[in-house]
Amino acid sequence: MTEQVRAAFEKIIELQLARVEKMKAEDDFIDYAKLPKLIIGVCGGDGIGPAITEQAARVLKFLLKDEIASGKIEFRDINGLTIENRAAVGKAIPDDVLAELKECHVILKGPTTTPRKGDPWPNIESANVAMRKELDLFANMRPVKVPEEGIDWMFFRENTEGGYAVGSMGINVTEDLAIDFTIATTQGSDRIARLAFDYAERMGRTRVTAVTKANVIKTTDGKFLDICKAVAAEHPDIAFDDWYIDIMTAKLVDQKRRRDFQVMVLPNLYGDILTDEAAEFQGGVGTAGSANVGKRYAMFEAIHGSAPRMVQEGRDKYADPCSMLRAAVMLLEHIGETEKAARLENALNVCMFEEKKLVITGRDTGATCAEFADYVMSKLEK
């Protein structure tokens, strides 16, 4: 057993050292303006994913109809990322699907099911985690805005390291002892910190906050925090502070303190937890989109899961598309279509918070996701 454990541990180390070398050699960010054609992949995922992704794609195509007609932008449908297909081939992302994804520059992706203990599926890795690693989507950007509460947050969650980096490679040393791993690299921590500070500088933000548990998880969280401090020293006009994840979850609830936060940068697991909490102030995870950004690829998605029960009960057509529509806003911003992004965001604010002529309930007591998308598009025409 000891030799097997040692071999498993060595494999993890070798893979991560190879990833470090790859990061050292990576190129700069792609310039979409220099591309002869921008390819946007639409990947519905599973559960309610296809239903809500279809509506977000429909709204995007409406906004980008001139660019599509001129050949500057092409949409491609990518199927095969369902849990059934992934389970059948025993991979988080089937090889043919991954090849199609890599032919795109930008991806609009619906939620996918991740098997857990007791599910009728094999123990395959999360498709989200696999896609972030395969496409090196190292930054997960999640905005949360509630103007009347003074909330305007942008979270930069490191996407490829931390507790999720080798989540399927934990080791059962004996029947009594199981070990998982958390990972931090100089390169991975540096690039997410720089992206957060660059964003703050570009958007006129005055404060960046690092969130860790470096007082207890001293090696990996300590490295992440030390690198954030080093990058902060290069941006003297931006205030920098750091908080531990446990107290930070409390401070987001503190009405007096939460208004102070602007840009937050976090390791993977903490970012996942804190952004779900933050989304509740905006109306829940169903209202929040996210961007997953790398230097070559970018992927935009909802932050919630695939809700298979809704499909089993025949309610997927009543799923809330707002999370995917928020992701579509971020996609438009990312490709430089800032005016169209602002129009869509304003339309969503009107439909979700101001007029509320249609309400999504997740059941036949409310609007379908297609009806809500029509409602949003009616505001875009004005």
Tab-separated table of C-alpha atoms in Angstrom, residues 3-289:
chain	number	residue	atom	x	y	z
A	3	GLU	CA	4.341	2.053	-2.657
A	4	GLN	CA	0.963	2.641	-4.294
A	5	VAL	CA	0.436	5.789	-2.237
A	6	ARG	CA	3.934	7.024	-3.047
A	7	ALA	CA	3.370	6.416	-6.779
A	8	ALA	CA	0.038	8.300	-6.696
A	9	PHE	CA	1.629	11.224	-4.890
A	10	GLU	CA	4.548	11.321	-7.336
A	11	LYS	CA	2.104	11.432	-10.257
A	12	ILE	CA	0.360	14.473	-8.793
A	13	ILE	CA	3.683	16.259	-8.259
A	14	GLU	CA	4.878	15.481	-11.796
A	15	LEU	CA	1.644	16.751	-13.355
A	16	GLN	CA	1.753	19.992	-11.373
A	17	LEU	CA	5.426	20.648	-12.122
A	18	ALA	CA	4.665	20.167	-15.828
A	19	ARG	CA	1.802	22.656	-15.493
A	20	VAL	CA	4.162	25.189	-13.912
A	21	GLU	CA	6.513	24.925	-16.895
A	22	LYS	CA	3.588	25.376	-19.258
A	23	MET	CA	2.524	28.542	-17.424
A	24	LYS	CA	6.047	29.906	-17.642
A	25	ALA	CA	5.953	29.539	-21.426
A	26	GLU	CA	2.431	30.883	-22.035
A	27	ASP	CA	1.752	33.696	-24.504
A	28	ASP	CA	-0.075	36.964	-23.881
A	29	PHE	CA	-3.855	37.416	-24.130
A	30	ILE	CA	-5.446	36.904	-27.548
A	31	ASP	CA	-6.501	40.062	-29.412
A	32	TYR	CA	-10.010	39.442	-30.732
A	33	ALA	CA	-9.834	42.522	-32.951
A	34	LYS	CA	-7.111	40.859	-35.018
A	35	LEU	CA	-9.093	37.685	-35.708
A	36	PRO	CA	-10.597	37.275	-39.196
A	37	LYS	CA	-13.602	35.612	-37.531
A	38	LEU	CA	-14.630	35.233	-33.886
A	39	ILE	CA	-16.122	31.799	-33.172
A	40	ILE	CA	-18.586	31.544	-30.293
A	41	GLY	CA	-19.390	28.000	-29.179
A	42	VAL	CA	-22.755	27.288	-27.578
A	43	CYS	CA	-22.573	24.259	-25.297
A	44	GLY	CA	-25.842	23.518	-23.496
A	45	GLY	CA	-24.534	20.997	-20.971
A	46	ASP	CA	-27.258	18.939	-19.278
A	47	GLY	CA	-30.176	19.246	-16.874
A	48	ILE	CA	-31.744	22.675	-17.362
A	49	GLY	CA	-28.578	23.780	-19.205
A	50	PRO	CA	-29.839	23.344	-22.781
A	51	ALA	CA	-33.085	25.226	-22.042
A	52	ILE	CA	-31.502	28.332	-20.527
A	53	THR	CA	-28.436	28.344	-22.785
A	54	GLU	CA	-30.628	28.294	-25.879
A	55	GLN	CA	-32.378	31.470	-24.744
A	56	ALA	CA	-29.137	33.278	-23.900
A	57	ALA	CA	-27.744	32.315	-27.328
A	58	ARG	CA	-30.925	33.560	-28.972
A	59	VAL	CA	-30.544	36.952	-27.279
A	60	LEU	CA	-26.850	37.131	-28.242
A	61	LYS	CA	-27.637	36.333	-31.875
A	62	PHE	CA	-30.285	39.061	-31.834
A	63	LEU	CA	-27.761	41.620	-30.574
A	64	LEU	CA	-24.963	40.431	-32.888
A	65	LYS	CA	-27.061	39.902	-36.020
A	66	ASP	CA	-25.085	42.452	-38.065
A	67	GLU	CA	-21.732	40.905	-37.118
A	68	ILE	CA	-23.072	37.441	-37.943
A	69	ALA	CA	-24.377	38.621	-41.317
A	70	SER	CA	-21.018	40.177	-42.217
A	71	GLY	CA	-19.108	37.006	-41.247
A	72	LYS	CA	-17.226	38.626	-38.375
A	73	ILE	CA	-18.848	36.319	-35.828
A	74	GLU	CA	-19.916	32.680	-36.136
A	75	PHE	CA	-21.955	30.682	-33.632
A	76	ARG	CA	-21.375	26.923	-33.336
A	77	ASP	CA	-23.539	24.470	-31.415
A	78	ILE	CA	-21.539	21.925	-29.421
A	79	ASN	CA	-23.407	18.920	-28.088
A	80	GLY	CA	-22.162	15.919	-26.166
A	81	LEU	CA	-21.386	17.414	-22.758
A	82	THR	CA	-24.301	15.636	-21.088
A	83	ILE	CA	-23.698	13.466	-18.049
A	84	GLU	CA	-24.898	10.432	-20.015
A	85	ASN	CA	-22.317	10.957	-22.753
A	86	ARG	CA	-19.519	11.759	-20.310
A	87	ALA	CA	-20.320	8.696	-18.225
A	88	ALA	CA	-20.427	6.481	-21.318
A	89	VAL	CA	-16.839	7.377	-22.277
A	90	GLY	CA	-15.623	7.734	-18.695
A	91	LYS	CA	-14.286	11.263	-19.178
A	92	ALA	CA	-15.173	14.678	-17.800
A	93	ILE	CA	-15.088	15.985	-21.379
A	94	PRO	CA	-15.245	13.521	-24.293
A	95	ASP	CA	-12.335	13.888	-26.725
A	96	ASP	CA	-14.508	14.930	-29.682
A	97	VAL	CA	-16.288	17.566	-27.588
A	98	LEU	CA	-12.983	18.948	-26.323
A	99	ALA	CA	-11.713	19.203	-29.903
A	100	GLU	CA	-14.806	21.210	-30.868
A	101	LEU	CA	-14.394	23.496	-27.852
A	102	LYS	CA	-10.779	24.203	-28.787
A	103	GLU	CA	-11.868	25.376	-32.244
A	104	CYS	CA	-13.804	28.226	-30.608
A	105	HIS	CA	-12.486	31.437	-29.092
A	106	VAL	CA	-15.370	32.086	-26.718
A	107	ILE	CA	-17.831	29.578	-25.232
A	108	LEU	CA	-21.320	30.061	-23.790
A	109	LYS	CA	-21.787	27.017	-21.557
A	110	GLY	CA	-24.794	25.697	-19.689
A	111	PRO	CA	-24.608	23.911	-16.319
A	112	THR	CA	-23.353	20.317	-16.155
A	113	THR	CA	-23.957	17.565	-13.621
A	114	THR	CA	-21.027	16.516	-11.441
A	115	PRO	CA	-21.379	13.002	-9.982
A	116	ARG	CA	-21.170	12.682	-6.219
A	117	LYS	CA	-20.929	9.675	-3.945
A	118	GLY	CA	-24.132	7.650	-4.173
A	119	ASP	CA	-25.105	8.899	-7.642
A	120	PRO	CA	-25.696	6.336	-10.416
A	121	TRP	CA	-22.727	7.732	-12.362
A	122	PRO	CA	-19.029	6.829	-12.350
A	123	ASN	CA	-16.593	9.011	-10.418
A	124	ILE	CA	-15.634	11.302	-13.269
A	125	GLU	CA	-14.196	14.759	-12.751
A	126	SER	CA	-16.376	17.861	-12.944
A	127	ALA	CA	-16.735	19.030	-16.542
A	128	ASN	CA	-16.299	22.597	-15.299
A	129	VAL	CA	-13.051	21.823	-13.519
A	130	ALA	CA	-11.787	19.839	-16.509
A	131	MET	CA	-12.647	22.609	-18.969
A	132	ARG	CA	-10.928	25.231	-16.847
A	133	LYS	CA	-7.798	23.093	-16.745
A	134	GLU	CA	-7.850	21.981	-20.414
A	135	LEU	CA	-8.398	25.534	-21.706
A	136	ASP	CA	-6.361	27.113	-18.888
A	137	LEU	CA	-9.245	29.346	-17.833
A	138	PHE	CA	-7.437	30.548	-14.751
A	139	ALA	CA	-9.708	33.438	-13.758
A	140	ASN	CA	-13.323	33.097	-12.714
A	141	MET	CA	-14.886	36.566	-12.646
A	142	ARG	CA	-18.215	36.936	-10.872
A	143	PRO	CA	-19.921	40.335	-10.505
A	144	VAL	CA	-22.637	41.054	-7.955
A	145	LYS	CA	-24.552	44.346	-8.029
A	146	VAL	CA	-27.377	45.586	-5.807
A	147	PRO	CA	-27.354	49.388	-6.261
A	148	GLU	CA	-29.941	50.135	-3.591
A	149	GLU	CA	-27.796	48.261	-1.041
A	150	GLY	CA	-24.564	49.924	-2.144
A	151	ILE	CA	-23.214	46.583	-3.357
A	152	ASP	CA	-20.956	46.573	-6.415
A	153	TRP	CA	-18.553	43.650	-6.120
A	154	MET	CA	-16.288	41.864	-8.573
A	155	PHE	CA	-14.788	38.561	-7.465
A	156	PHE	CA	-11.643	37.111	-9.045
A	157	ARG	CA	-11.618	33.425	-8.140
A	158	GLU	CA	-8.518	31.469	-9.081
A	159	ASN	CA	-9.841	28.656	-11.230
A	160	THR	CA	-7.157	26.031	-11.774
A	161	GLU	CA	-5.485	25.477	-8.412
A	162	GLY	CA	-6.488	25.279	-4.742
A	163	GLY	CA	-8.658	22.455	-3.455
A	164	TYR	CA	-10.193	21.681	-6.848
A	165	ALA	CA	-6.989	21.252	-8.844
A	166	VAL	CA	-6.678	17.517	-8.271
A	167	GLY	CA	-10.103	16.857	-6.812
A	168	SER	CA	-10.438	13.434	-8.438
A	169	MET	CA	-6.911	12.332	-7.461
A	170	GLY	CA	-7.284	12.052	-3.712
A	171	ILE	CA	-5.759	8.976	-2.114
A	172	ASN	CA	-7.356	6.363	0.142
A	173	VAL	CA	-4.221	5.445	2.050
A	174	THR	CA	-6.063	2.806	4.093
A	175	GLU	CA	-9.727	2.126	4.775
A	176	ASP	CA	-9.366	4.545	7.699
A	177	LEU	CA	-7.342	7.331	6.078
A	178	ALA	CA	-8.228	9.451	3.033
A	179	ILE	CA	-6.175	12.403	1.823
A	180	ASP	CA	-6.982	15.171	-0.648
A	181	PHE	CA	-4.686	17.971	-1.783
A	182	THR	CA	-4.660	21.736	-2.248
A	183	ILE	CA	-2.237	23.387	-4.656
A	184	ALA	CA	-0.754	26.852	-5.087
A	185	THR	CA	1.914	27.932	-7.563
A	186	THR	CA	3.796	31.179	-7.912
A	187	GLN	CA	2.662	31.554	-11.516
A	188	GLY	CA	-0.987	30.712	-10.856
A	189	SER	CA	-1.259	33.055	-7.879
A	190	ASP	CA	0.571	35.867	-9.643
A	191	ARG	CA	-1.576	35.913	-12.768
A	192	ILE	CA	-4.902	35.989	-10.895
A	193	ALA	CA	-3.629	38.746	-8.585
A	194	ARG	CA	-2.435	40.811	-11.547
A	195	LEU	CA	-5.755	40.389	-13.349
A	196	ALA	CA	-7.622	41.634	-10.269
A	197	PHE	CA	-5.408	44.702	-9.849
A	198	ASP	CA	-5.429	45.448	-13.579
A	199	TYR	CA	-9.232	45.314	-13.521
A	200	ALA	CA	-9.382	47.623	-10.505
A	201	GLU	CA	-7.063	50.093	-12.197
A	202	ARG	CA	-8.955	49.983	-15.506
A	203	MET	CA	-12.398	50.329	-13.914
A	204	GLY	CA	-11.461	53.055	-11.449
A	205	ARG	CA	-11.829	50.833	-8.386
A	206	THR	CA	-9.864	51.911	-5.334
A	207	ARG	CA	-9.641	48.749	-3.238
A	208	VAL	CA	-8.619	45.118	-3.725
A	209	THR	CA	-9.158	42.543	-0.978
A	210	ALA	CA	-7.476	39.133	-0.784
A	211	VAL	CA	-9.411	36.378	0.987
A	212	THR	CA	-7.547	33.340	2.364
A	213	LYS	CA	-7.138	31.193	5.467
A	214	ALA	CA	-3.400	31.815	5.594
A	215	ASN	CA	-3.324	31.770	9.384
A	216	VAL	CA	-4.127	28.035	9.332
A	217	ILE	CA	-3.342	26.781	5.811
A	218	LYS	CA	0.043	28.387	5.971
A	219	THR	CA	1.896	26.992	2.957
A	220	THR	CA	-0.521	27.265	0.029
A	221	ASP	CA	-2.773	30.063	1.289
A	222	GLY	CA	0.350	31.749	2.651
A	223	LYS	CA	1.924	31.717	-0.810
A	224	PHE	CA	-1.261	33.100	-2.389
A	225	LEU	CA	-1.434	35.951	0.138
A	226	ASP	CA	2.283	36.798	-0.108
A	227	ILE	CA	2.024	37.085	-3.897
A	228	CYS	CA	-1.085	39.274	-3.652
A	229	LYS	CA	0.851	41.572	-1.318
A	230	ALA	CA	3.766	41.723	-3.780
A	231	VAL	CA	1.468	42.634	-6.676
A	232	ALA	CA	-0.318	45.196	-4.480
A	233	ALA	CA	3.022	46.925	-3.872
A	234	GLU	CA	3.179	47.611	-7.632
A	235	HIS	CA	-0.177	49.447	-7.434
A	236	PRO	CA	0.316	52.061	-4.681
A	237	ASP	CA	-2.800	53.998	-5.746
A	238	ILE	CA	-5.041	51.026	-4.970
A	239	ALA	CA	-5.703	50.192	-1.330
A	240	PHE	CA	-5.069	46.570	-0.409
A	241	ASP	CA	-6.227	44.522	2.568
A	242	ASP	CA	-6.787	40.864	3.363
A	243	TRP	CA	-9.416	38.924	5.277
A	244	TYR	CA	-9.798	35.318	6.367
A	245	ILE	CA	-12.572	33.422	4.607
A	246	ASP	CA	-14.588	32.663	7.747
A	247	ILE	CA	-14.908	36.279	8.888
A	248	MET	CA	-15.337	37.461	5.300
A	249	THR	CA	-18.520	35.409	4.954
A	250	ALA	CA	-19.806	37.273	7.998
A	251	LYS	CA	-18.736	40.702	6.763
A	252	LEU	CA	-20.693	40.308	3.524
A	253	VAL	CA	-23.789	40.131	5.735
A	254	ASP	CA	-22.711	43.212	7.730
A	255	GLN	CA	-24.661	46.074	6.156
A	256	LYS	CA	-22.166	48.660	7.372
A	257	ARG	CA	-18.978	46.916	6.232
A	258	ARG	CA	-20.031	45.205	3.005
A	259	ARG	CA	-20.334	48.488	1.117
A	260	ASP	CA	-16.570	48.967	1.525
A	261	PHE	CA	-15.596	45.944	-0.556
A	262	GLN	CA	-14.993	46.367	-4.282
A	263	VAL	CA	-12.667	43.818	-5.912
A	264	MET	CA	-11.917	40.529	-4.177
A	265	VAL	CA	-9.315	37.937	-5.174
A	266	LEU	CA	-9.532	34.417	-3.756
A	267	PRO	CA	-8.243	30.862	-4.118
A	268	ASN	CA	-10.550	28.412	-5.837
A	269	LEU	CA	-12.639	26.852	-3.060
A	270	TYR	CA	-13.180	30.088	-1.122
A	271	GLY	CA	-14.181	31.870	-4.316
A	272	ASP	CA	-16.789	29.227	-5.079
A	273	ILE	CA	-18.341	29.496	-1.613
A	274	LEU	CA	-18.220	33.264	-1.198
A	275	THR	CA	-19.665	34.087	-4.625
A	276	ASP	CA	-22.675	31.850	-3.992
A	277	GLU	CA	-23.292	33.741	-0.744
A	278	ALA	CA	-22.819	37.064	-2.528
A	279	ALA	CA	-25.265	36.112	-5.279
A	280	GLU	CA	-28.034	35.762	-2.693
A	281	PHE	CA	-28.016	39.533	-2.164
A	282	GLN	CA	-28.710	39.961	-5.886
A	283	GLY	CA	-31.590	37.490	-5.905
A	284	GLY	CA	-29.930	34.086	-5.748
A	285	VAL	CA	-27.541	31.996	-7.798
A	286	GLY	CA	-30.130	31.889	-10.577
A	287	THR	CA	-29.484	35.572	-11.227
A	288	ALA	CA	-25.684	35.428	-11.405
A	289	GLY	CA	-23.423	34.771	-14.359
